[in-house]
Structures are given as structure tokens and as C-alpha cells.
XYZ file of C-alpha atoms in Angstrom:
469
model
C 101.095 100.603 135.088
C 100.661 104.263 134.104
C 103.847 105.160 135.991
C 105.754 102.442 134.143
C 104.439 103.743 130.795
C 105.582 107.294 131.503
C 108.959 106.065 132.675
C 109.425 104.162 129.429
C 108.302 107.209 127.475
C 110.717 109.465 129.374
C 113.478 106.952 128.619
C 113.114 107.790 124.908
C 112.821 111.582 125.244
C 116.523 112.178 124.349
C 116.143 110.085 121.188
C 113.000 112.040 120.227
C 114.880 115.306 120.710
C 117.740 113.989 118.578
C 115.272 113.072 115.830
C 113.715 116.549 115.968
C 117.153 118.169 115.726
C 118.077 115.893 112.829
C 114.929 116.772 110.890
C 115.437 120.497 111.456
C 118.953 120.399 109.991
C 118.337 117.812 107.270
C 115.114 119.275 105.879
C 115.695 123.013 106.138
C 116.158 124.571 102.716
C 116.428 121.070 101.269
C 116.559 122.244 97.666
C 118.716 125.325 98.167
C 121.266 124.593 100.916
C 123.802 123.455 100.030
C 123.330 124.939 96.581
C 123.384 122.353 93.794
C 126.830 122.217 92.225
C 128.764 120.285 89.622
C 129.078 116.768 91.079
C 125.610 116.256 92.519
C 124.045 117.931 89.464
C 125.886 115.498 87.203
C 124.439 112.609 89.215
C 120.985 114.216 89.172
C 121.188 114.378 85.379
C 121.565 110.584 85.252
C 118.764 110.121 87.811
C 116.561 112.474 85.791
C 117.304 110.463 82.638
C 116.242 107.252 84.398
C 113.072 108.877 85.746
C 112.117 110.172 82.291
C 112.566 106.756 80.702
C 115.776 107.549 78.797
C 117.841 104.929 80.585
C 120.755 104.911 83.010
C 122.706 107.440 80.971
C 124.254 110.887 80.920
C 123.023 113.218 78.139
C 126.094 114.509 76.286
C 125.624 116.680 73.176
C 122.342 114.939 72.417
C 123.784 111.459 72.955
C 122.742 109.338 75.938
C 125.971 107.891 77.291
C 125.067 104.628 79.087
C 126.793 103.869 82.401
C 129.293 106.745 82.147
C 132.623 105.932 83.778
C 133.378 109.533 84.773
C 130.807 109.395 87.611
C 132.525 106.981 90.067
C 129.125 106.371 91.703
C 126.646 103.573 91.123
C 122.947 102.673 91.053
C 122.555 102.577 94.839
C 122.923 106.367 94.684
C 121.306 107.108 91.324
C 118.205 104.896 91.425
C 116.721 106.157 94.741
C 117.021 109.734 93.430
C 115.437 108.635 90.136
C 112.507 107.047 91.966
C 111.911 110.223 93.950
C 112.033 112.330 90.768
C 109.582 109.916 89.123
C 107.160 110.229 92.046
C 107.375 113.974 92.674
C 108.625 115.456 89.403
C 112.054 116.965 89.012
C 113.338 119.440 91.528
C 116.562 119.547 93.494
C 114.557 118.985 96.684
C 112.805 115.919 95.217
C 116.124 114.359 94.174
C 117.448 114.894 97.698
C 114.612 113.213 99.617
C 116.295 109.756 99.506
C 119.527 111.402 100.662
C 117.773 112.544 103.851
C 116.763 108.915 104.436
C 120.397 107.827 103.961
C 121.436 110.471 106.490
C 118.869 109.212 108.979
C 119.820 105.576 108.383
C 123.505 106.379 108.909
C 122.777 108.189 112.176
C 120.660 105.287 113.444
C 123.302 102.737 112.401
C 126.035 104.662 114.244
C 123.761 104.922 117.313
C 123.111 101.171 117.304
C 126.781 100.329 116.863
C 127.858 102.399 119.869
C 124.870 101.204 121.906
C 126.012 97.610 121.425
C 129.731 98.378 121.847
C 129.538 100.686 124.870
C 126.344 102.184 126.314
C 123.258 104.253 125.576
C 124.725 107.557 126.737
C 127.676 107.244 124.366
C 125.312 106.216 121.563
C 123.324 109.405 122.094
C 126.481 111.510 122.059
C 127.648 109.841 118.834
C 124.319 110.563 117.161
C 124.477 114.162 118.378
C 128.021 114.531 117.038
C 126.833 113.396 113.605
C 123.687 115.527 113.553
C 125.466 118.713 114.609
C 128.402 118.159 112.212
C 127.877 120.345 109.149
C 130.172 118.224 106.943
C 127.897 115.237 107.620
C 124.626 117.047 106.893
C 125.917 119.241 104.071
C 127.560 116.306 102.290
C 124.586 114.051 102.931
C 121.793 116.288 101.611
C 123.097 116.650 98.019
C 123.011 113.658 95.683
C 126.566 112.579 96.539
C 127.922 109.141 97.361
C 129.856 109.664 100.594
C 126.993 109.317 103.082
C 125.067 106.566 101.234
C 128.360 104.674 100.911
C 129.061 105.162 104.616
C 125.540 103.940 105.433
C 126.268 100.596 103.754
C 129.671 100.471 105.455
C 127.933 100.860 108.831
C 125.514 98.049 107.967
C 128.512 95.816 107.310
C 130.112 96.776 110.614
C 126.827 96.096 112.435
C 126.691 92.658 110.834
C 130.156 91.956 112.259
C 129.315 93.023 115.802
C 128.943 90.301 118.391
C 130.443 86.848 118.294
C 128.431 85.448 115.399
C 130.647 83.806 112.791
C 127.952 82.145 110.713
C 128.100 82.108 106.944
C 124.916 84.195 106.852
C 126.425 87.007 108.942
C 129.602 86.895 106.820
C 127.590 87.161 103.594
C 125.475 89.973 105.069
C 128.590 91.925 106.049
C 130.229 91.301 102.680
C 127.167 92.336 100.677
C 126.883 95.548 102.710
C 130.569 96.318 102.127
C 130.127 95.603 98.417
C 127.135 97.964 98.256
C 129.323 100.675 99.797
C 131.857 100.198 96.990
C 129.026 100.135 94.437
C 127.752 103.432 95.808
C 131.031 105.369 95.751
C 134.206 104.034 94.152
C 136.694 105.289 96.831
C 134.934 102.965 99.308
C 136.924 100.302 97.507
C 139.368 101.027 100.346
C 137.182 98.630 102.345
C 138.626 95.728 100.364
C 142.274 96.168 101.417
C 141.048 96.703 104.991
C 139.378 93.282 104.805
C 142.665 91.898 103.468
C 144.597 93.342 106.422
C 142.092 91.792 108.860
C 142.422 88.436 107.038
C 146.230 88.488 107.288
C 146.130 89.242 111.016
C 143.571 86.473 111.579
C 145.898 84.119 109.695
C 148.813 85.171 111.908
C 146.655 84.342 114.955
C 145.640 81.057 113.269
C 142.009 81.802 113.988
C 140.429 79.449 111.449
C 136.846 80.485 112.127
C 137.683 84.150 111.635
C 139.701 83.372 108.495
C 136.684 81.554 107.040
C 134.333 84.368 108.071
C 136.531 87.052 106.484
C 137.050 84.956 103.342
C 133.291 84.618 102.818
C 132.774 88.335 103.586
C 135.538 89.393 101.188
C 134.271 87.170 98.350
C 130.744 88.523 98.846
C 132.052 92.105 98.861
C 134.056 91.571 95.671
C 131.125 89.945 93.833
C 128.754 92.790 94.721
C 131.460 95.315 93.804
C 131.756 93.682 90.373
C 128.020 94.129 89.839
C 128.483 97.782 90.734
C 131.483 97.971 88.414
C 129.222 97.169 85.448
C 127.009 100.167 86.238
C 130.082 102.356 86.671
C 131.233 101.491 83.163
C 134.217 99.545 84.481
C 134.148 97.119 81.572
C 134.547 99.925 79.048
C 138.054 100.676 77.769
C 137.864 104.262 78.958
C 137.404 103.216 82.590
C 140.992 101.967 82.867
C 142.237 105.252 81.405
C 140.011 107.147 83.840
C 141.572 105.316 86.788
C 145.050 106.005 85.445
C 144.277 109.704 85.040
C 142.734 109.893 88.514
C 145.402 107.961 90.398
C 148.555 109.140 88.632
C 147.891 112.213 86.513
C 145.266 113.800 88.811
C 143.627 115.545 85.829
C 140.217 114.265 86.847
C 140.615 116.079 90.177
C 141.984 119.453 89.125
C 144.075 120.528 86.117
C 147.418 118.774 86.334
C 149.443 121.992 86.349
C 147.445 123.223 89.358
C 147.480 120.018 91.418
C 149.408 120.025 94.671
C 148.416 117.368 97.240
C 147.228 118.707 100.580
C 150.094 116.845 102.291
C 152.529 119.173 100.496
C 150.682 122.255 101.791
C 151.092 121.961 105.584
C 149.858 125.504 106.248
C 146.475 124.548 104.773
C 146.236 121.831 107.412
C 146.206 124.482 110.138
C 142.546 125.261 109.472
C 140.017 124.671 112.231
C 138.468 121.709 110.400
C 141.718 119.766 110.667
C 142.234 120.782 114.295
C 138.798 119.257 114.886
C 139.978 116.087 113.141
C 143.124 115.854 115.310
C 141.003 116.208 118.463
C 138.717 113.504 117.089
C 141.702 111.177 116.555
C 142.966 111.652 120.121
C 139.574 111.018 121.706
C 138.763 108.138 119.341
C 142.005 106.266 119.993
C 141.430 106.584 123.732
C 137.839 105.412 123.250
C 138.858 102.441 121.146
C 141.395 101.468 123.819
C 138.665 101.647 126.473
C 136.275 99.303 124.660
C 138.636 97.202 122.533
C 138.043 94.043 124.582
C 134.315 94.260 123.862
C 134.949 94.182 120.106
C 136.130 91.284 117.990
C 139.668 91.803 116.810
C 138.857 91.822 113.104
C 136.228 94.519 113.562
C 138.748 96.798 115.264
C 141.281 96.156 112.498
C 138.760 96.901 109.743
C 137.540 100.140 111.331
C 141.003 101.491 112.097
C 142.334 100.421 108.677
C 139.503 102.099 106.775
C 139.846 105.279 108.849
C 143.607 105.339 108.157
C 143.266 104.579 104.442
C 140.715 107.358 103.945
C 143.003 109.775 105.806
C 145.895 108.837 103.481
C 143.575 109.131 100.481
C 142.691 112.637 101.633
C 146.337 113.650 102.182
C 147.221 112.497 98.661
C 144.362 114.530 97.177
C 143.687 118.232 96.611
C 142.284 118.776 100.116
C 138.550 118.281 99.632
C 137.117 117.503 103.056
C 134.663 115.018 101.556
C 137.568 112.580 101.202
C 138.281 112.817 104.937
C 134.638 112.567 106.032
C 134.371 108.726 106.181
C 137.451 108.618 108.428
C 135.973 111.297 110.712
C 132.626 109.534 111.012
C 134.277 106.205 111.855
C 136.277 107.897 114.603
C 133.096 109.491 115.988
C 132.061 105.988 117.081
C 134.742 106.051 119.789
C 134.850 109.741 120.732
C 132.359 109.663 123.668
C 134.044 106.698 125.372
C 137.454 108.318 124.830
C 136.328 111.596 126.393
C 134.955 109.673 129.371
C 138.239 107.763 129.805
C 140.452 110.863 129.575
C 138.311 113.466 131.353
C 135.898 111.581 133.556
C 132.124 111.982 133.690
C 131.815 115.744 134.122
C 134.869 116.712 132.109
C 133.715 114.629 129.160
C 130.233 116.166 129.268
C 131.800 119.640 129.271
C 134.142 118.920 126.332
C 131.586 117.043 124.232
C 128.997 119.730 124.944
C 131.358 122.500 123.801
C 132.256 120.637 120.586
C 128.596 119.935 119.792
C 127.660 123.581 120.409
C 130.445 124.826 118.129
C 129.498 122.314 115.429
C 125.818 123.183 115.770
C 126.460 126.934 115.597
C 128.638 126.436 112.520
C 125.823 124.565 110.838
C 123.035 126.816 112.113
C 124.729 129.837 110.557
C 125.067 128.152 107.147
C 128.860 127.747 107.298
C 130.742 125.190 105.261
C 128.553 125.331 102.150
C 127.059 127.837 99.747
C 123.377 128.691 99.416
C 123.921 130.947 96.405
C 120.908 131.086 94.019
C 123.206 131.827 91.043
C 122.509 128.584 89.189
C 118.741 128.789 89.632
C 118.707 132.411 88.463
C 120.869 131.561 85.441
C 118.523 128.709 84.472
C 115.554 131.084 84.644
C 117.415 133.597 82.457
C 118.086 130.928 79.811
C 114.456 129.835 79.809
C 113.273 133.431 79.408
C 115.741 134.799 76.860
C 117.688 131.970 75.185
C 115.132 129.247 74.432
C 115.374 129.803 70.648
C 119.166 129.837 70.415
C 121.677 127.008 70.111
C 123.900 126.541 73.151
C 126.442 124.078 74.487
C 126.005 124.208 78.257
C 128.998 123.313 80.439
C 127.329 123.868 83.815
C 125.432 120.769 85.052
C 123.917 122.713 87.971
C 122.116 124.877 85.376
C 121.393 122.247 82.734
C 119.715 119.875 85.205
C 117.093 122.557 85.966
C 116.217 123.197 82.311
C 113.308 121.641 80.403
C 114.086 119.537 77.355
C 115.072 121.704 74.392
C 116.733 120.270 71.263
C 118.726 123.507 70.903
C 120.409 123.078 74.296
C 123.099 120.431 74.626
C 125.098 119.496 77.675
C 128.833 118.843 77.781
C 130.695 117.928 80.944
C 133.898 119.875 81.621
C 135.745 116.586 82.182
C 135.039 115.514 78.619
C 136.826 118.498 77.120
C 139.991 116.536 77.919
C 140.688 114.331 74.888
C 142.072 111.533 77.107
C 138.686 111.114 78.796
C 136.384 111.135 75.778
C 134.534 107.982 74.705
C 134.892 107.315 70.960
C 131.181 107.969 70.356
C 131.624 111.552 71.493
C 134.452 112.725 69.267
C 132.393 113.345 66.118
C 129.747 115.202 68.129
C 132.459 117.407 69.632
C 133.616 118.361 66.142
C 130.051 119.249 65.187
C 129.510 121.325 68.332
C 132.791 123.245 68.390
C 131.267 126.183 66.505
C 128.254 126.553 68.802
C 128.054 129.275 71.488
C 129.308 128.081 74.860
C 127.520 128.700 78.175
C 129.593 128.379 81.338
C 130.408 129.825 84.753
C 133.537 131.924 85.115
C 135.437 133.221 88.124
C 135.375 136.939 88.875
C 139.026 137.153 87.793
C 138.309 135.513 84.429
C 135.305 137.734 83.847
C 137.510 140.769 84.251
C 140.333 139.490 82.062
C 137.982 138.225 79.306
C 135.737 141.281 79.231
C 134.363 141.902 75.738
C 134.591 138.258 74.651
C 131.348 137.049 76.218
C 127.663 137.899 76.616
C 126.508 138.179 80.265
C 123.558 135.957 81.183
C 123.274 136.040 84.959
C 125.895 136.653 87.627
C 129.040 134.719 86.757
C 127.266 132.728 84.045
C 128.089 133.936 80.526
C 127.915 132.869 76.880
C 131.000 132.832 74.673
C 130.010 133.459 71.084
C 130.959 131.319 68.104
C 134.747 131.377 67.506
C 135.742 133.690 64.622
C 137.369 130.861 62.621
C 134.013 129.006 62.387
C 131.978 129.275 59.233
């Protein structure tokens, strides 16, 4: 009996080691690496507002903007961070605690998917690929929607595994897919992927699968509509925001500076994209190896979502976050593909090399900044500027500050007249003569020397314009 116990315990040793490695990467410097920056700080501001009892709103020039449509994330991201802030008080680390749980849940979900689709060894490799991948950890630790959205996507894929075609499993899958869309708006790409799977099932005249996918799609759409309310989708400005994002690209970068990554082929020569190409090759081979073990619609959905996110990335400015969901989906098939192409020992050698390179990259703090600039700037404001009026344009600084009626936050996006809600326009007129606090590039600091007051590092204050009275 004792021998059997130790054998069972030894059977789980690799999983225990994976958990230890995960915790070491996910928890180290939780509040400082990656350094808080604009997007996650904007989301933390809403979570902080919820935790402090001011509602699901973004504080803009003293006005609490309910369900702001500029976020493109929903309550499944904001509310867990708000609960953590409520329990532990505000800090960047406290806001990120639920994100670590999303990271862990995503890793476990990927492990279980591969375990069911292929075998335990491949499941362990998939988990190790995720844990050692800096883009996964460094995107997952901040309060950002990509990893939480992918977690719900994986739950939906798990619900579709096996041969079950019951209404309950269809609803479960659809709700999970809808929660992914509710968490991060670009996960709306799941919906056309479901449509593609439905069309192919109709071509095959598979009535049971058509019914299953219909129920799943309706469930996903209904949950997405609930999320749409929290994203401000029923406000007039939301339609304009989508138009600006999809066609004018001003919500991504200034229009005159926007060039899609697809039009910059030399930028695609970076190592990160070479890694992605290798992932595609191995994943396609892996999918081919296990395709008969998967229901057809599941294969179609996974490959469609991976392709759509890749196209979404190529049409964007080149932020790797847009490519991350595609990469993680492909990771599910990488171990089986390596085994098919290289055999047992060759696959172990290749996968081991890739994991070591990924792990070293992450261990040495590559791929993200751990600069303390924002924290230092917040301390400088609290020490020397607490009695002066300021409009603060840097969310990564404002989120760290205590409440002060003399400090007002304004998001950079809302300086564009096309993106301003009507309630904000009068407040903008009233605030235009207040000193402006913001972060500048080194080049701008040099060219604008003499027009600003240094605060800390690249953070400066521009004084009241001379035409103000």
C-alpha cells in the first residue's frame, strides 16, 4: 500500500514542479514587473472606483463616467480586481492578484484540453510552454483582458471536447464564449468562428451538430449583449468608437502615424515572429496528428479563431498582445506536432531548447519594462504638488494618488473631439487653462525645453497657456 502511495505521488511530481515554476514567474515582483502602464492603469482606475463605492465608472475631470466605451473590456475583468482592492486596499499588486488566478486557470485549462485530446506528456509540455512564455506571463499579470478572455475561451473549448451534444454542454460552451467577448471586445472574433463551424456542419448535413452550434451561438450572443451594456455599447459614442478603431485607427495610434504591421515586412523579421512561425509549423503538424480524436467543429473553431486573431494582428500596429491568443491556441498542438515531425528524442530536444530560451528571456526580465518612473512621479506629486491644481494625463500615475479635489484625470484618448461624450465637453472648456501633467519622450523633452516644469524623470508639468486669463 505504501509503495502504491509513493508511486501515485511520484506520478504528480512533474505537475508540482510546473506549479512551483508558475508561481515563481507569476508572483515575482507582482506590483512592479511589468511596470503599470496606460491600459491596465485605466482599467485599475475603474476597479478602484468600484472598490471605493463610486460605481462602475472612470473618473474624468471630476466626473464619474459610467460604463465608459473607450475601455473595450468588461466586468469579468474589472470586478475581480475591484474585489481584491476592496479586500486588501489599493496597490498595483493587490489589483493583480485575480490576474494571477486567471493565469493559473488558463494554464490548467490548456493542460486539461491537451490531456484529453492527446496524452499527459503533451499536456505537461503545453503547460510548460505557457509558463515559460514571457508574453503569456507578462500580459497576464497586469489588469488586461487578453488572458482572462482566453481563460473563458478555453472553458468553452473544454465544454466542446468529447462527443457530448446535449443542450447543457452547448449552453455551457456558449456562455463561456460569451464571457470571453464580455471580458475583451476583440474576442468577438469567436462569433464568426462559430458561424464558420455552423456553415460547415450544414454542408455536412450534421443536424445534431447544427443544433448544438446554434444553441452555443445564441448563448454566446446573449451573454455578449450583457457584456455590451457594461462596455457602454448602447451609448451613441460606442458606434463612433468602433468606427474610429476599425477604419480611422485613431484609437490605436495617431492616424498620421499608423502603418499596419503587414505593410512593414522588415518588422516581422524579429525573433518573436520567427517563434510564431515555428509554432504554426509544429501546431499544424500536431493538429493533423490528432484531428481524428477531435470533433470537426472544435477543430474548425480553434483554427478559425487562431487565423482571425493573426489577421487582426497583421491589420494592426504590431502590438504582440493582438497575436497572443492565436499563439496560445497553437500551443495546444505544438507537442504532438514536434513528436510527429521529429520523433520522441528529437521532439524532446527541440521543445526543451524552446522552453529554455523562453524561460531565459523571461528570467532576465525581457519583453516588458520594470521602470519605477510612474511610482517615483506619483511620490513627487504627493510631496510637492498636493496644493496645486493639475490635469493629469498619465493613468499609471493618477491611479497611485490619493483623492485630492485639486487633481483631475483626463485620458489621452478623450483629447480627440470625436471620442468625447457630451457630458465632458463643458468640463474640458473649464479645465483648458489648468496646468497639465504628462509623460514626454526624451526627444520631446529636448525640443520643448523651457516650456515645462520637471517633476520626475520624463514626467513634467506644462504651465497654464499664455492666452488664459
